[in-house]
Amino acid sequence: MYLSSSYGEMGNIFAPTRDTLSKAAETIKNGGLVAFPTETVYGLGANALDAAAVRKIFDAKGRPQDNPLILHVANIREASLYADMNPSAELLMQHFWPGPLTIVLYSSDIVPLVTRGNLETVALRVPMNYIALELIHATGLPIAAPSANRSGRPSPTNAETVRNDLGSAVDMIIDGGASSIGVESTVIDATGKKIAILRPGGVTREMLEHIVDVEAEGSSNHARSPGTRHKHYAPSIGVSLWQNDNFEIFSEPAGSWCYLGMRQPPEGSAAQIIFHSLGEYAHELFHALRKLERCGAKRIIADLPEGDGIGEAIRNRLIRAAGC
Ligand code: TXA
Ligand code: MG
């Protein structure tokens, strides 16, 4: 929620005008940091080819150095400048770009090691957001961008949350309103014979399986995404999961817990946020976690939803928020 509609009073938050986008592009070309909206969550961007600029991203977020960044590019042709293409990766790009699918491929030497966490692979995606695309076009560069939160915190889905987390560590924040999907992109490893899903997201397993062979869950020999080793999505109070009718988690005194989810909880919550669809749950999830951590309760109880598609991404984020 904005305190003021005047951007002059919003510090480093800017409306997406021709002027501010061209200033943002200059900032990136000069080695600065710009946070920008995508359809999934807000990203913290820098020139992916400039090792010093990329180091600023790691510093601003407090991000472990071994957690590689995604290159945001304009189109498939540009992706092919930074990675070894293969037929199934190209097919997926044609189907799902622009969109919430990040594809890991063998990297070209042009991409600095710091950008890719010292790996021989690089992650790429074309976002489906006109502000992000304008920025990429205006810089003429691949933009390295992790989610624009302090490392370990829920990802930001609006400009104000970026400012609350990163403050003046970021030169400019472009305000594109609330992110339309709300959870991060699907990350897949496309270096092998079959595709491996490293992080579930907006492009679901079923959608991928229509196009290419996908490794069965749990059968992967692929290293997990480096990011999954680290603490993630954690609000400042504990998260417990309501699943398999474990009603005993509601036995704490009334007012000591708050709630988010699709089912109606028992009486006694300090605050509760109920969603009416999986899409709404995804859209509001991170914002709701940040809201509830300030509700005065000791613990957040989250309903682990059922269902395929985006439901898998929601479960993945909640399980990790709960530290399971
Ligand atoms: O939707 C998104 O993906 C957002 C927006 C801003 O594009 N970005 C995002 O970035 O979520 P980040 O850094 O928070 O998450 C990227 C994930 C991490 O888990 C990271 O480990 C993984 O992608 N990743 C990046 N490069 C990789 C690589 N070469 N191999 C395996 N995993 C990689
Ligand atoms: Mg992240």
mmCIF file of C-alpha atoms in Angstrom, residues 3-319:
data_model
loop_
_atom_site.group_PDB
_atom_site.id
_atom_site.type_symbol
_atom_site.label_atom_id
_atom_site.label_comp_id
_atom_site.label_asym_id
_atom_site.label_seq_id
_atom_site.Cartn_x
_atom_site.Cartn_y
_atom_site.Cartn_z
ATOM 1 C CA LEU A 3 1.716 6.108 1.625
ATOM 2 C CA SER A 4 1.647 8.691 -1.120
ATOM 3 C CA SER A 5 0.855 8.745 -4.794
ATOM 4 C CA SER A 6 3.643 11.225 -5.443
ATOM 5 C CA TYR A 7 6.764 9.488 -6.695
ATOM 6 C CA GLY A 8 8.810 12.515 -5.646
ATOM 7 C CA GLU A 9 8.271 11.409 -2.071
ATOM 8 C CA MET A 10 9.052 7.767 -2.725
ATOM 9 C CA GLY A 11 12.842 7.928 -2.517
ATOM 10 C CA ASN A 12 14.325 5.562 -5.057
ATOM 11 C CA ILE A 13 10.990 4.231 -6.399
ATOM 12 C CA PHE A 14 10.130 5.459 -9.903
ATOM 13 C CA ALA A 15 7.097 5.136 -12.176
ATOM 14 C CA PRO A 16 7.915 3.392 -15.472
ATOM 15 C CA THR A 17 8.108 6.336 -17.880
ATOM 16 C CA ARG A 18 10.272 6.679 -20.968
ATOM 17 C CA ASP A 19 12.622 8.930 -18.975
ATOM 18 C CA THR A 20 12.960 6.726 -15.913
ATOM 19 C CA LEU A 21 13.449 3.593 -18.022
ATOM 20 C CA SER A 22 16.198 5.249 -20.008
ATOM 21 C CA LYS A 23 17.815 6.436 -16.745
ATOM 22 C CA ALA A 24 17.497 2.877 -15.404
ATOM 23 C CA ALA A 25 19.175 1.489 -18.539
ATOM 24 C CA GLU A 26 22.040 3.989 -18.115
ATOM 25 C CA THR A 27 22.361 2.976 -14.453
ATOM 26 C CA ILE A 28 22.755 -0.670 -15.459
ATOM 27 C CA LYS A 29 25.200 0.132 -18.262
ATOM 28 C CA ASN A 30 27.264 2.130 -15.727
ATOM 29 C CA GLY A 31 27.484 -0.789 -13.296
ATOM 30 C CA GLY A 32 24.581 0.143 -10.976
ATOM 31 C CA LEU A 33 21.656 -1.822 -9.566
ATOM 32 C CA VAL A 34 18.039 -1.470 -10.722
ATOM 33 C CA ALA A 35 15.114 -3.402 -9.256
ATOM 34 C CA PHE A 36 12.379 -4.040 -11.799
ATOM 35 C CA PRO A 37 9.058 -5.895 -12.051
ATOM 36 C CA THR A 38 8.620 -9.222 -13.809
ATOM 37 C CA GLU A 39 5.497 -11.357 -14.126
ATOM 38 C CA THR A 40 6.749 -13.626 -11.324
ATOM 39 C CA VAL A 41 8.412 -11.429 -8.645
ATOM 40 C CA TYR A 42 10.594 -8.288 -8.648
ATOM 41 C CA GLY A 43 14.211 -8.772 -9.750
ATOM 42 C CA LEU A 44 17.386 -6.992 -8.627
ATOM 43 C CA GLY A 45 19.204 -6.318 -11.881
ATOM 44 C CA ALA A 46 22.756 -5.578 -12.978
ATOM 45 C CA ASN A 47 24.810 -6.039 -16.148
ATOM 46 C CA ALA A 48 25.358 -9.813 -16.173
ATOM 47 C CA LEU A 49 28.646 -9.393 -18.068
ATOM 48 C CA ASP A 50 30.150 -6.974 -15.505
ATOM 49 C CA ALA A 51 31.620 -8.968 -12.601
ATOM 50 C CA ALA A 52 31.927 -5.906 -10.336
ATOM 51 C CA ALA A 53 28.280 -4.945 -10.886
ATOM 52 C CA VAL A 54 27.153 -8.529 -10.228
ATOM 53 C CA ARG A 55 29.136 -8.565 -6.952
ATOM 54 C CA LYS A 56 27.001 -5.609 -5.828
ATOM 55 C CA ILE A 57 23.903 -7.802 -6.199
ATOM 56 C CA PHE A 58 25.382 -10.434 -3.879
ATOM 57 C CA ASP A 59 26.353 -7.716 -1.363
ATOM 58 C CA ALA A 60 22.970 -5.946 -1.444
ATOM 59 C CA LYS A 61 21.092 -9.211 -0.871
ATOM 60 C CA GLY A 62 23.566 -10.840 1.510
ATOM 61 C CA ARG A 63 23.461 -13.745 -0.955
ATOM 62 C CA PRO A 64 25.863 -16.715 -0.711
ATOM 63 C CA GLN A 65 28.433 -16.568 -3.559
ATOM 64 C CA ASP A 66 27.689 -20.120 -4.693
ATOM 65 C CA ASN A 67 24.083 -19.303 -5.616
ATOM 66 C CA PRO A 68 24.051 -18.424 -9.335
ATOM 67 C CA LEU A 69 21.902 -15.732 -10.974
ATOM 68 C CA ILE A 70 19.434 -15.863 -13.863
ATOM 69 C CA LEU A 71 20.272 -13.950 -17.057
ATOM 70 C CA HIS A 72 17.235 -12.057 -18.311
ATOM 71 C CA VAL A 73 17.482 -11.724 -22.088
ATOM 72 C CA ALA A 74 15.359 -10.243 -24.886
ATOM 73 C CA ASN A 75 14.797 -13.331 -27.037
ATOM 74 C CA ILE A 76 16.051 -16.766 -28.105
ATOM 75 C CA ARG A 77 18.730 -15.344 -30.395
ATOM 76 C CA GLU A 78 20.264 -13.439 -27.486
ATOM 77 C CA ALA A 79 20.072 -16.512 -25.252
ATOM 78 C CA SER A 80 22.154 -18.358 -27.837
ATOM 79 C CA LEU A 81 24.981 -15.815 -27.351
ATOM 80 C CA TYR A 82 25.405 -16.901 -23.731
ATOM 81 C CA ALA A 83 24.665 -20.641 -23.740
ATOM 82 C CA ASP A 84 25.038 -23.832 -25.787
ATOM 83 C CA MET A 85 21.632 -24.397 -27.327
ATOM 84 C CA ASN A 86 20.090 -27.820 -27.936
ATOM 85 C CA PRO A 87 16.880 -28.833 -29.739
ATOM 86 C CA SER A 88 14.704 -29.493 -26.679
ATOM 87 C CA ALA A 89 15.797 -26.278 -24.974
ATOM 88 C CA GLU A 90 15.000 -24.355 -28.142
ATOM 89 C CA LEU A 91 11.584 -25.986 -28.414
ATOM 90 C CA LEU A 92 10.804 -24.996 -24.832
ATOM 91 C CA MET A 93 11.977 -21.446 -25.456
ATOM 92 C CA GLN A 94 9.680 -21.221 -28.476
ATOM 93 C CA HIS A 95 6.716 -22.443 -26.430
ATOM 94 C CA PHE A 96 7.206 -20.661 -23.139
ATOM 95 C CA TRP A 97 9.189 -17.457 -23.749
ATOM 96 C CA PRO A 98 8.475 -14.788 -22.832
ATOM 97 C CA GLY A 99 7.279 -16.411 -19.605
ATOM 98 C CA PRO A 100 8.057 -17.944 -16.218
ATOM 99 C CA LEU A 101 10.485 -20.648 -17.406
ATOM 100 C CA THR A 102 14.210 -20.471 -16.582
ATOM 101 C CA ILE A 103 16.412 -22.824 -18.582
ATOM 102 C CA VAL A 104 19.841 -23.997 -17.399
ATOM 103 C CA LEU A 105 22.312 -24.760 -20.205
ATOM 104 C CA TYR A 106 26.086 -25.014 -20.602
ATOM 105 C CA SER A 107 27.466 -21.483 -20.427
ATOM 106 C CA SER A 108 29.530 -19.528 -22.880
ATOM 107 C CA ASP A 109 32.854 -18.171 -21.534
ATOM 108 C CA ILE A 110 31.521 -14.613 -21.950
ATOM 109 C CA VAL A 111 29.415 -14.974 -18.793
ATOM 110 C CA PRO A 112 31.613 -14.171 -15.767
ATOM 111 C CA LEU A 113 31.978 -16.975 -13.202
ATOM 112 C CA VAL A 114 30.624 -14.782 -10.407
ATOM 113 C CA THR A 115 27.308 -14.457 -12.320
ATOM 114 C CA ARG A 116 26.915 -18.223 -12.552
ATOM 115 C CA GLY A 117 28.169 -19.104 -9.066
ATOM 116 C CA ASN A 118 31.341 -20.697 -10.513
ATOM 117 C CA LEU A 119 29.320 -23.313 -12.411
ATOM 118 C CA GLU A 120 29.842 -24.429 -16.015
ATOM 119 C CA THR A 121 26.151 -23.790 -16.618
ATOM 120 C CA VAL A 122 24.055 -20.622 -16.871
ATOM 121 C CA ALA A 123 20.347 -19.966 -16.268
ATOM 122 C CA LEU A 124 18.372 -17.894 -18.803
ATOM 123 C CA ARG A 125 14.882 -16.541 -19.216
ATOM 124 C CA VAL A 126 12.850 -13.985 -21.189
ATOM 125 C CA PRO A 127 10.389 -12.375 -18.748
ATOM 126 C CA MET A 128 6.808 -11.581 -19.769
ATOM 127 C CA ASN A 129 6.619 -8.025 -18.518
ATOM 128 C CA TYR A 130 6.890 -5.015 -20.782
ATOM 129 C CA ILE A 131 8.931 -2.964 -18.270
ATOM 130 C CA ALA A 132 11.482 -5.744 -17.873
ATOM 131 C CA LEU A 133 11.646 -6.212 -21.646
ATOM 132 C CA GLU A 134 12.009 -2.460 -22.265
ATOM 133 C CA LEU A 135 14.884 -2.365 -19.811
ATOM 134 C CA ILE A 136 16.644 -5.324 -21.431
ATOM 135 C CA HIS A 137 16.207 -3.784 -24.896
ATOM 136 C CA ALA A 138 17.353 -0.338 -23.740
ATOM 137 C CA THR A 139 20.555 -1.691 -22.176
ATOM 138 C CA GLY A 140 21.344 -4.090 -25.014
ATOM 139 C CA LEU A 141 22.705 -6.356 -22.272
ATOM 140 C CA PRO A 142 21.725 -9.556 -20.493
ATOM 141 C CA ILE A 143 20.472 -8.496 -17.051
ATOM 142 C CA ALA A 144 21.434 -10.752 -14.138
ATOM 143 C CA ALA A 145 18.624 -10.649 -11.602
ATOM 144 C CA PRO A 146 17.760 -12.697 -8.557
ATOM 145 C CA SER A 147 14.573 -11.930 -6.649
ATOM 146 C CA ALA A 148 14.952 -8.454 -5.095
ATOM 147 C CA ASN A 149 14.706 -9.506 -1.427
ATOM 148 C CA ARG A 150 17.303 -9.842 1.325
ATOM 149 C CA SER A 151 18.607 -13.398 1.016
ATOM 150 C CA GLY A 152 16.390 -15.883 2.853
ATOM 151 C CA ARG A 153 13.314 -13.613 2.999
ATOM 152 C CA PRO A 154 10.077 -14.062 1.021
ATOM 153 C CA SER A 155 10.421 -12.707 -2.544
ATOM 154 C CA PRO A 156 9.008 -9.212 -3.213
ATOM 155 C CA THR A 157 5.925 -8.838 -5.377
ATOM 156 C CA ASN A 158 5.745 -5.037 -5.262
ATOM 157 C CA ALA A 159 8.110 -2.061 -5.301
ATOM 158 C CA GLU A 160 7.587 -1.015 -1.692
ATOM 159 C CA THR A 161 8.654 -4.429 -0.406
ATOM 160 C CA VAL A 162 11.872 -4.132 -2.423
ATOM 161 C CA ARG A 163 12.591 -0.799 -0.781
ATOM 162 C CA ASN A 164 11.816 -2.164 2.691
ATOM 163 C CA ASP A 165 14.286 -5.021 2.157
ATOM 164 C CA LEU A 166 17.080 -3.351 0.181
ATOM 165 C CA GLY A 167 16.695 0.393 0.843
ATOM 166 C CA SER A 168 19.467 2.515 -0.601
ATOM 167 C CA ALA A 169 21.572 -0.503 -1.640
ATOM 168 C CA VAL A 170 19.642 -0.324 -4.929
ATOM 169 C CA ASP A 171 20.017 2.742 -7.166
ATOM 170 C CA MET A 172 16.530 2.666 -8.696
ATOM 171 C CA ILE A 173 13.347 0.659 -8.166
ATOM 172 C CA ILE A 174 10.895 0.696 -11.090
ATOM 173 C CA ASP A 175 7.315 0.351 -9.884
ATOM 174 C CA GLY A 176 5.225 -1.885 -12.128
ATOM 175 C CA GLY A 177 2.506 -2.672 -9.580
ATOM 176 C CA ALA A 178 1.885 -6.132 -8.148
ATOM 177 C CA SER A 179 3.572 -9.069 -9.928
ATOM 178 C CA SER A 180 0.926 -11.000 -11.831
ATOM 179 C CA ILE A 181 1.964 -14.572 -10.883
ATOM 180 C CA GLY A 182 3.521 -14.021 -7.460
ATOM 181 C CA VAL A 183 5.897 -17.005 -7.235
ATOM 182 C CA GLU A 184 9.203 -17.337 -9.065
ATOM 183 C CA SER A 185 9.800 -19.013 -12.407
ATOM 184 C CA THR A 186 10.118 -22.735 -12.947
ATOM 185 C CA VAL A 187 13.833 -23.611 -13.180
ATOM 186 C CA ILE A 188 14.770 -26.576 -15.375
ATOM 187 C CA ASP A 189 18.077 -28.210 -16.224
ATOM 188 C CA ALA A 190 18.151 -28.776 -19.991
ATOM 189 C CA THR A 191 21.754 -30.011 -20.237
ATOM 190 C CA GLY A 192 20.804 -33.709 -20.088
ATOM 191 C CA LYS A 193 18.814 -36.073 -22.305
ATOM 192 C CA LYS A 194 15.686 -35.461 -20.265
ATOM 193 C CA ILE A 195 14.655 -32.184 -18.677
ATOM 194 C CA ALA A 196 14.967 -32.029 -14.872
ATOM 195 C CA ILE A 197 12.795 -29.673 -12.831
ATOM 196 C CA LEU A 198 14.999 -27.912 -10.266
ATOM 197 C CA ARG A 199 12.351 -25.518 -8.908
ATOM 198 C CA PRO A 200 8.588 -25.729 -9.590
ATOM 199 C CA GLY A 201 6.896 -22.509 -10.739
ATOM 200 C CA GLY A 202 4.489 -20.910 -13.181
ATOM 201 C CA VAL A 203 5.266 -23.367 -16.007
ATOM 202 C CA THR A 204 4.098 -26.698 -14.625
ATOM 203 C CA ARG A 205 5.361 -30.255 -15.075
ATOM 204 C CA GLU A 206 2.299 -31.103 -17.189
ATOM 205 C CA MET A 207 2.976 -28.159 -19.504
ATOM 206 C CA LEU A 208 6.600 -29.267 -19.991
ATOM 207 C CA GLU A 209 5.641 -32.900 -20.528
ATOM 208 C CA HIS A 210 3.508 -31.920 -23.514
ATOM 209 C CA ILE A 211 6.652 -30.757 -25.297
ATOM 210 C CA VAL A 212 9.675 -32.764 -24.073
ATOM 211 C CA ASP A 213 10.696 -35.731 -21.907
ATOM 212 C CA VAL A 214 10.841 -34.777 -18.234
ATOM 213 C CA GLU A 215 12.606 -36.796 -15.553
ATOM 214 C CA ALA A 216 10.265 -38.337 -12.982
ATOM 215 C CA GLU A 217 10.224 -36.628 -9.614
ATOM 216 C CA GLY A 218 13.006 -37.811 -7.321
ATOM 217 C CA SER A 219 14.765 -39.832 -10.035
ATOM 218 C CA SER A 220 17.138 -37.037 -10.946
ATOM 219 C CA ASN A 221 20.899 -37.463 -10.917
ATOM 220 C CA HIS A 222 21.170 -33.748 -11.486
ATOM 221 C CA ALA A 223 22.578 -31.633 -8.703
ATOM 222 C CA ARG A 224 19.733 -29.727 -7.115
ATOM 223 C CA SER A 225 19.551 -26.044 -7.845
ATOM 224 C CA PRO A 226 22.248 -24.444 -5.672
ATOM 225 C CA GLY A 227 19.612 -22.081 -4.260
ATOM 226 C CA THR A 228 17.728 -24.961 -2.641
ATOM 227 C CA ARG A 229 20.616 -25.568 -0.211
ATOM 228 C CA HIS A 230 20.055 -22.231 1.454
ATOM 229 C CA LYS A 231 17.435 -20.980 3.897
ATOM 230 C CA HIS A 232 14.550 -19.457 1.940
ATOM 231 C CA TYR A 233 11.265 -17.587 2.098
ATOM 232 C CA ALA A 234 11.437 -17.357 5.894
ATOM 233 C CA PRO A 235 9.285 -14.757 7.653
ATOM 234 C CA SER A 236 10.584 -13.404 10.988
ATOM 235 C CA ILE A 237 8.266 -15.744 12.959
ATOM 236 C CA GLY A 238 8.014 -19.531 12.591
ATOM 237 C CA VAL A 239 5.814 -21.215 9.985
ATOM 238 C CA SER A 240 3.938 -24.487 10.637
ATOM 239 C CA LEU A 241 2.095 -26.429 7.961
ATOM 240 C CA TRP A 242 -1.508 -27.614 8.182
ATOM 241 C CA GLN A 243 -1.595 -30.866 6.250
ATOM 242 C CA ASN A 244 -3.091 -34.358 6.502
ATOM 243 C CA ASP A 245 -5.585 -33.134 9.092
ATOM 244 C CA ASN A 246 -2.927 -32.492 11.750
ATOM 245 C CA PHE A 247 -5.394 -30.312 13.688
ATOM 246 C CA GLU A 248 -3.155 -30.500 16.796
ATOM 247 C CA ILE A 249 -1.098 -27.600 15.402
ATOM 248 C CA PHE A 250 -4.034 -25.336 16.312
ATOM 249 C CA SER A 251 -3.815 -26.267 20.001
ATOM 250 C CA GLU A 252 -1.686 -23.240 20.984
ATOM 251 C CA PRO A 253 -3.597 -20.498 22.883
ATOM 252 C CA ALA A 254 -5.949 -18.277 20.882
ATOM 253 C CA GLY A 255 -4.183 -15.198 19.541
ATOM 254 C CA SER A 256 -0.746 -16.830 19.539
ATOM 255 C CA TRP A 257 -1.031 -17.939 15.910
ATOM 256 C CA CYS A 258 -2.186 -16.455 12.628
ATOM 257 C CA TYR A 259 -3.257 -18.229 9.474
ATOM 258 C CA LEU A 260 -3.152 -18.268 5.688
ATOM 259 C CA GLY A 261 -4.688 -20.766 3.328
ATOM 260 C CA MET A 262 -7.713 -22.029 1.437
ATOM 261 C CA ARG A 263 -9.508 -23.929 4.206
ATOM 262 C CA GLN A 264 -11.330 -22.260 7.089
ATOM 263 C CA PRO A 265 -9.194 -22.711 10.245
ATOM 264 C CA PRO A 266 -10.621 -23.365 13.734
ATOM 265 C CA GLU A 267 -11.413 -20.360 15.965
ATOM 266 C CA GLY A 268 -8.560 -18.523 17.660
ATOM 267 C CA SER A 269 -6.368 -16.922 14.986
ATOM 268 C CA ALA A 270 -4.835 -13.502 15.685
ATOM 269 C CA ALA A 271 -5.258 -12.736 11.971
ATOM 270 C CA GLN A 272 -6.159 -14.800 8.940
ATOM 271 C CA ILE A 273 -5.942 -14.536 5.165
ATOM 272 C CA ILE A 274 -8.179 -16.881 3.158
ATOM 273 C CA PHE A 275 -7.633 -17.526 -0.565
ATOM 274 C CA HIS A 276 -10.327 -18.695 -2.976
ATOM 275 C CA SER A 277 -8.151 -20.250 -5.661
ATOM 276 C CA LEU A 278 -4.625 -21.599 -6.127
ATOM 277 C CA GLY A 279 -3.914 -18.674 -8.447
ATOM 278 C CA GLU A 280 -4.854 -16.218 -5.715
ATOM 279 C CA TYR A 281 -2.796 -18.183 -3.165
ATOM 280 C CA ALA A 282 0.277 -17.920 -5.431
ATOM 281 C CA HIS A 283 -0.357 -14.262 -6.189
ATOM 282 C CA GLU A 284 -0.672 -13.268 -2.513
ATOM 283 C CA LEU A 285 1.598 -15.837 -0.815
ATOM 284 C CA PHE A 286 4.792 -13.847 -0.228
ATOM 285 C CA HIS A 287 2.963 -10.619 0.549
ATOM 286 C CA ALA A 288 0.736 -12.469 3.030
ATOM 287 C CA LEU A 289 3.750 -14.010 4.821
ATOM 288 C CA ARG A 290 5.279 -10.548 5.213
ATOM 289 C CA LYS A 291 1.966 -9.110 6.470
ATOM 290 C CA LEU A 292 1.333 -11.892 8.968
ATOM 291 C CA GLU A 293 4.807 -11.757 10.497
ATOM 292 C CA ARG A 294 3.754 -8.344 11.865
ATOM 293 C CA CYS A 295 0.350 -9.440 13.236
ATOM 294 C CA GLY A 296 1.601 -9.889 16.809
ATOM 295 C CA ALA A 297 1.283 -13.691 16.841
ATOM 296 C CA LYS A 298 4.152 -16.070 17.597
ATOM 297 C CA ARG A 299 3.593 -18.380 14.660
ATOM 298 C CA ILE A 300 2.098 -18.514 11.167
ATOM 299 C CA ILE A 301 0.060 -21.610 10.332
ATOM 300 C CA ALA A 302 -0.087 -22.185 6.568
ATOM 301 C CA ASP A 303 -2.491 -24.507 4.832
ATOM 302 C CA LEU A 304 -0.506 -26.764 2.467
ATOM 303 C CA PRO A 305 -2.788 -26.829 -0.582
ATOM 304 C CA GLU A 306 -3.518 -29.839 -2.762
ATOM 305 C CA GLY A 307 -3.591 -29.738 -6.543
ATOM 306 C CA ASP A 308 -1.260 -29.812 -9.498
ATOM 307 C CA GLY A 309 0.021 -26.924 -11.527
ATOM 308 C CA ILE A 310 0.813 -23.823 -9.511
ATOM 309 C CA GLY A 311 -0.174 -25.830 -6.385
ATOM 310 C CA GLU A 312 3.177 -27.622 -6.626
ATOM 311 C CA ALA A 313 5.033 -24.294 -6.597
ATOM 312 C CA ILE A 314 3.034 -23.070 -3.581
ATOM 313 C CA ARG A 315 3.768 -26.286 -1.647
ATOM 314 C CA ASN A 316 7.473 -26.011 -2.510
ATOM 315 C CA ARG A 317 7.693 -22.414 -1.178
ATOM 316 C CA LEU A 318 5.662 -23.173 1.969
ATOM 317 C CA ILE A 319 7.658 -26.282 2.853
#
